[in-house]
C-alpha positions in Angstrom: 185.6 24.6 40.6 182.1 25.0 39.9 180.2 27.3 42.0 177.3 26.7 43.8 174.1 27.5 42.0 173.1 30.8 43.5 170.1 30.8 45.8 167.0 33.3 45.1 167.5 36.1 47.5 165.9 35.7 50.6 162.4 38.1 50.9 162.3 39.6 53.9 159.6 37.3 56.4 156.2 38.8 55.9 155.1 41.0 58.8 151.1 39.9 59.7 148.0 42.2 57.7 147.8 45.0 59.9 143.8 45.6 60.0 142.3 49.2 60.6 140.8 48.7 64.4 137.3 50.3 64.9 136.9 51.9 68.3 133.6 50.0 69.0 130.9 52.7 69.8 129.5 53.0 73.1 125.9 51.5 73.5 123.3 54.4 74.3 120.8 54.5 76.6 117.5 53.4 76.5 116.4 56.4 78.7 117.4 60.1 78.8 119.4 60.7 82.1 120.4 64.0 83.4 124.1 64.5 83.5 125.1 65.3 87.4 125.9 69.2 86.3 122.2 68.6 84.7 121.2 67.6 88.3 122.6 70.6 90.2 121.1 73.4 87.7 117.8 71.7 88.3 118.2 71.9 91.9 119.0 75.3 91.9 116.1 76.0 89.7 113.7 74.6 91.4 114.9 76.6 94.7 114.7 80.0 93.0 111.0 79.0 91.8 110.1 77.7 95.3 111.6 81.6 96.6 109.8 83.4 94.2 106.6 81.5 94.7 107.2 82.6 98.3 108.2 85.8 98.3 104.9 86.5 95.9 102.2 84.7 97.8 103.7 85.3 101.5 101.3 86.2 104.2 98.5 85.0 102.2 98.4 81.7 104.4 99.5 77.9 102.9 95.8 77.0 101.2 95.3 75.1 97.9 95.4 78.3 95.8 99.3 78.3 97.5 100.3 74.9 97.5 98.6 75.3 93.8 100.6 78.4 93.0 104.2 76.6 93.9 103.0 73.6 92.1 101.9 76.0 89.0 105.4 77.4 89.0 107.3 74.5 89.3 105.8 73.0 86.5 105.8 76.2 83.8 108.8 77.0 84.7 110.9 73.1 84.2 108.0 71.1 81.4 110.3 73.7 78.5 113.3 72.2 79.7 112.3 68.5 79.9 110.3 68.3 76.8 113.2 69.8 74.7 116.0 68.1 76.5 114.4 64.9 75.6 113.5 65.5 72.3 117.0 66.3 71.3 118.0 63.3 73.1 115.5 61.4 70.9 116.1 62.9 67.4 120.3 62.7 67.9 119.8 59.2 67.8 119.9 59.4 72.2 123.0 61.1 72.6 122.9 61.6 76.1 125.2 64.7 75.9 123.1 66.2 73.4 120.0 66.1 75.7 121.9 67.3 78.7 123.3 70.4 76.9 120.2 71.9 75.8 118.2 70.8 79.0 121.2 72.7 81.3 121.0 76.0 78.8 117.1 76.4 78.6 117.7 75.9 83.0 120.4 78.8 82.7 118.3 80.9 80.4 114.8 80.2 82.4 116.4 80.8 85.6 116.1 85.2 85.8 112.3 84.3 86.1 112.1 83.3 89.8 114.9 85.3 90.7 113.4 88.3 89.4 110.3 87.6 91.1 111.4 87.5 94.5 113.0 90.9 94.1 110.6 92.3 92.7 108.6 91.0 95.9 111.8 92.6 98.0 111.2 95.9 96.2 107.8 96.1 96.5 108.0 95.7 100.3 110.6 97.9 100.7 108.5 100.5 98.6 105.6 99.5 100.8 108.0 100.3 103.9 108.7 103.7 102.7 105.0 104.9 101.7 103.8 103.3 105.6 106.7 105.6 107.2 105.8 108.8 104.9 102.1 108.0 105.3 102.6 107.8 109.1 104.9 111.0 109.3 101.6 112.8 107.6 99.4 111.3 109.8 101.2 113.0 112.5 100.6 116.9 111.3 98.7 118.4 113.4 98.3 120.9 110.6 95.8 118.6 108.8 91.8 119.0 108.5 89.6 115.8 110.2 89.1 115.1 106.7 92.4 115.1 105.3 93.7 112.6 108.2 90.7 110.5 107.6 92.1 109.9 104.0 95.7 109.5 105.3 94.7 106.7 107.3 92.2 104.9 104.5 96.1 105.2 102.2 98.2 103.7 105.7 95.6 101.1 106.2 95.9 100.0 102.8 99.3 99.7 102.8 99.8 98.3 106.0 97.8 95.3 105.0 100.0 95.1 101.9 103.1 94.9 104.0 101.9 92.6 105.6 101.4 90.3 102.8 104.5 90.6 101.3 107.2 90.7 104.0 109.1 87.7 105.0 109.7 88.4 108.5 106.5 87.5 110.7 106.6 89.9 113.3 106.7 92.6 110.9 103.5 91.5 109.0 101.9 91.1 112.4 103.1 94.7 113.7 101.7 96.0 110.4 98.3 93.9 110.8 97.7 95.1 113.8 98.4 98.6 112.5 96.3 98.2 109.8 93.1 97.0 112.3 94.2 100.0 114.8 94.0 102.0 112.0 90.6 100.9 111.0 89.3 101.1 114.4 90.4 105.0 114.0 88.9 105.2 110.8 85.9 104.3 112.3 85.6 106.6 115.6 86.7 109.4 113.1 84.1 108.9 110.9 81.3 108.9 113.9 82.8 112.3 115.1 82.6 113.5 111.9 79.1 112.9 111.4 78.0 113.6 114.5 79.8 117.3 114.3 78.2 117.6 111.0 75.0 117.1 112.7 74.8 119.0 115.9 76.6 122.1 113.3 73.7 121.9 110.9 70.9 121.5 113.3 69.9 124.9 113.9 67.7 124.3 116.7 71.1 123.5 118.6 71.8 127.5 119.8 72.9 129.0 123.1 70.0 131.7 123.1 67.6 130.6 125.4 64.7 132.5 124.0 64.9 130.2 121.0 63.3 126.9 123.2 59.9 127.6 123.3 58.8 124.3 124.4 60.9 121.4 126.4 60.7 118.9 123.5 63.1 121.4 121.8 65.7 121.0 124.4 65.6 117.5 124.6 66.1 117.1 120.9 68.8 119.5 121.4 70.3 117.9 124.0 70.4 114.5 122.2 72.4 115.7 119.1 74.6 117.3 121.5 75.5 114.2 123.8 76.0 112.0 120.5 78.7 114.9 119.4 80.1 114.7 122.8 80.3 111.2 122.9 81.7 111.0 119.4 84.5 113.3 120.5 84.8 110.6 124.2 85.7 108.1 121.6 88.8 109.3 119.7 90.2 110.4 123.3 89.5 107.2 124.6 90.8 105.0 121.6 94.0 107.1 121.8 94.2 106.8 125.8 95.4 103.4 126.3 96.9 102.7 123.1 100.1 100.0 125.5 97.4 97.9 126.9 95.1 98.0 123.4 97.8 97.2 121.4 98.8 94.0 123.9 95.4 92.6 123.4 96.1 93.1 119.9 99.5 91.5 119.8 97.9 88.7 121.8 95.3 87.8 119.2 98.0 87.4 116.6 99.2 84.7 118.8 101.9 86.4 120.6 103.1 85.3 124.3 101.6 88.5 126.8 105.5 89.2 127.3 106.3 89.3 123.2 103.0 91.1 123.2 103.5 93.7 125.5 107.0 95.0 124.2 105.5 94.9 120.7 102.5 97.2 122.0 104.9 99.6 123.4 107.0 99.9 120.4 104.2 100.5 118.3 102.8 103.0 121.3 105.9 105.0 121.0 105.6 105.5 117.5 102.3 107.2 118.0 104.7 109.9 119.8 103.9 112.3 122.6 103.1 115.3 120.3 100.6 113.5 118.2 98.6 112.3 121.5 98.9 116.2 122.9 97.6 117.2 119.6 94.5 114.5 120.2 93.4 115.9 123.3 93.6 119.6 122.6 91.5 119.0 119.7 89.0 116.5 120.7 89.7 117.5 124.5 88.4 121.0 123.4 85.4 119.2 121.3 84.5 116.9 124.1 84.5 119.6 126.8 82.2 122.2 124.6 79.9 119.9 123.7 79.4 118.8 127.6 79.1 122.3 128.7 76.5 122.9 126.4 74.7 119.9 127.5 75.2 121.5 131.1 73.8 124.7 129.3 70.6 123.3 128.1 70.0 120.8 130.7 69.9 124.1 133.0 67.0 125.3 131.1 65.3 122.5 130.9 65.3 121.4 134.6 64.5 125.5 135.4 61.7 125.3 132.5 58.8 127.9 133.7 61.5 129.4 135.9 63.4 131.6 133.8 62.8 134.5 131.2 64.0 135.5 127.8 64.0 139.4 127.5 64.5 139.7 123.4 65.5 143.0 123.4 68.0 143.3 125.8 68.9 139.7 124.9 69.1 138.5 128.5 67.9 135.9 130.1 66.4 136.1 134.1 65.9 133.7 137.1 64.2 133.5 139.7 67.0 131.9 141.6 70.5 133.9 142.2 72.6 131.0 142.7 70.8 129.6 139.2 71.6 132.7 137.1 75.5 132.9 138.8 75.9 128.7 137.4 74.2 129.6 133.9 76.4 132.9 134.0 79.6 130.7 134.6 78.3 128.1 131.9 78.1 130.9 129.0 81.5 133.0 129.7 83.4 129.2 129.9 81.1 128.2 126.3 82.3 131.4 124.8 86.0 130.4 125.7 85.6 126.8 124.1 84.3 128.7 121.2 87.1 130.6 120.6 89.4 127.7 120.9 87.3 125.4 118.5 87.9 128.6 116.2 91.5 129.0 116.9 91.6 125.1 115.8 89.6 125.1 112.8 91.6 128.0 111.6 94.7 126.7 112.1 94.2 123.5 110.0 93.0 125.9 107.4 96.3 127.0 106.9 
């Protein structure tokens, strides 16, 4: 039987052309936009500048040279960032990625600036803080020469008005403004007594020996340099007397309600303390009261002029009048007291 002719063997069917798929690439931006990471390191940025700016330029007021300062900051601190982020947006043919990276790290690198200036601004007013209490604590000795608390207080005002600049907390900078003017204000009556001292000390025609006036112009001369170093000495005592209801006035021209104002102006009275006002009016109590009884001393004379006599060699002076002699008596035995307290004082700030 005759076989069948044999068939070609059957190919297996044909499985279809696979073809290599090509993820299509993802169109790119026509714009460089900041990735939302991008977004919160700018924010944070910006914050720290805006702190720093602060913290450097507060109590200085909000004027153009401010506003220009923030604005001034702002912009040196972010144009690196921008310019640079862009530009490697640009030149990796706008790979948005690209851009953000370097844009985010030149934020994290550039962001120490601000922070480090606003502490610095912290640790200059805490220094500030320091020097005002140390400088206060020497103003205080009662050890100290006129001149020597003159200077003190020239160093405190300075620093005071520092302070005042730099501290964030208002009330502060206006406790330490109206320090610094109080302090001024002292500055000033100290520097009257001390000229007026230094002038009734080197006139010479200023002397408790009555033989010395030979002519009632003399005594009136000498009674004018005498009331201005009286009056000079009045001044301090009377600066220091009412410091509560100075101070309020003061507190209330920094725009503080009279009720704010007057328990700012007793804290800032109590600081003064009680020994440093007991020290004030021994000293210029003592000035004030010598330089009024010699007034008393030479007005004597000069309203008993033609009525008394100098006797140079027994160095005593005579009147006509009893009761007259007894009041100039009194006058010279309380001068000589004042003077050996004046000596007591100078002697003990020369120590």
């Amino acid at each position: 039987m005759d076989q069948p002719p044999s068939l070609p063997p059957q190919l297996p069917p044909q499985l279809p052309r696979q073809e290599h798929l090509v993820k299509p690439a993802k169109p790119r931006s026509k714009h460089f936009k900041l990735h939302p990471v991008s977004w919160i390191l700018l924010t944070i940025t910006v914050l720290a500048c805006l702190g720093g700016a602060y913290a450097s330029t507060h109590g200085q007021g909000f004027g153009p040279e401010q506003i220009g300062f923030y604005i001034g900051t702002l912009i040196g601190t972010l144009i690196l960032p921008c310019v640079l982020g862009w530009l490697t947006w640009l030149l990796s043919r706008r790979r948005q990625w690209a851009g953000n990276l370097v844009f985010s790290l030149l934020l994290v690198l550039m962001l120490p600036g601000p922070v480090a200036m606003f502490f610095q601004a912290q640790d200059e007013e805490a220094i500030l803080r320091q020097r005002i209490q140390e400088l206060s604590a020497s103003n205080k000795d009662e050890s100290i020469s006129a001149e020597e608390q003159l200077q003190t207080m020239k160093e405190l005002t300075t620093s005071l008005k520092d302070y005042a600049a730099l501290t964030s907390d208002e009330r502060e900078a206006a406790t330490a403004r109206v320090g610094a003017a109080f302090m001024e204000q002292s500055q000033s009556q100290l520097d009257k007594f001390l000229a007026a001292h230094a002038a009734f000390a080197d006139d010479d025609s200023v002397t408790l020996v009555a033989g010395s006036y030979t002519e009632p112009v003399q005594l009136k001369h000498a009674r004018t340099v005498t009331q201005a170093y009286g009056q000079s000495a009045k001044a301090v005592l009377d600066l220091y007397g009412n410091l509560t209801p100075r101070f309020t006035a003061m507190f209330e021209a920094q725009g503080f309600p009279p009720k704010a104002a007057a328990e700012s102006a007793r804290e800032i009275a109590s600081e003064v303390g009680p020994e440093t006002l007991d020290s004030i009016d021994y000293i210029y109590g003592t000035h004030y009261e010598y330089a009024t009884s010699i007034d008393k001393f030479l007005k004597l004379l000069q309203d008993n002029w033609g009525q008394w006599e100098y006797d140079p060699d027994e160095q005593m002076l005579y009147f006509e009048d009893d009761d007259t002699l007894a009041a100039y008596n009194q006058l010279l035995k309380r001068l000589v007291w004042l003077e050996e307290r004046l000596n007591t004082i100078s002697e003990d700030n020369q120590e």
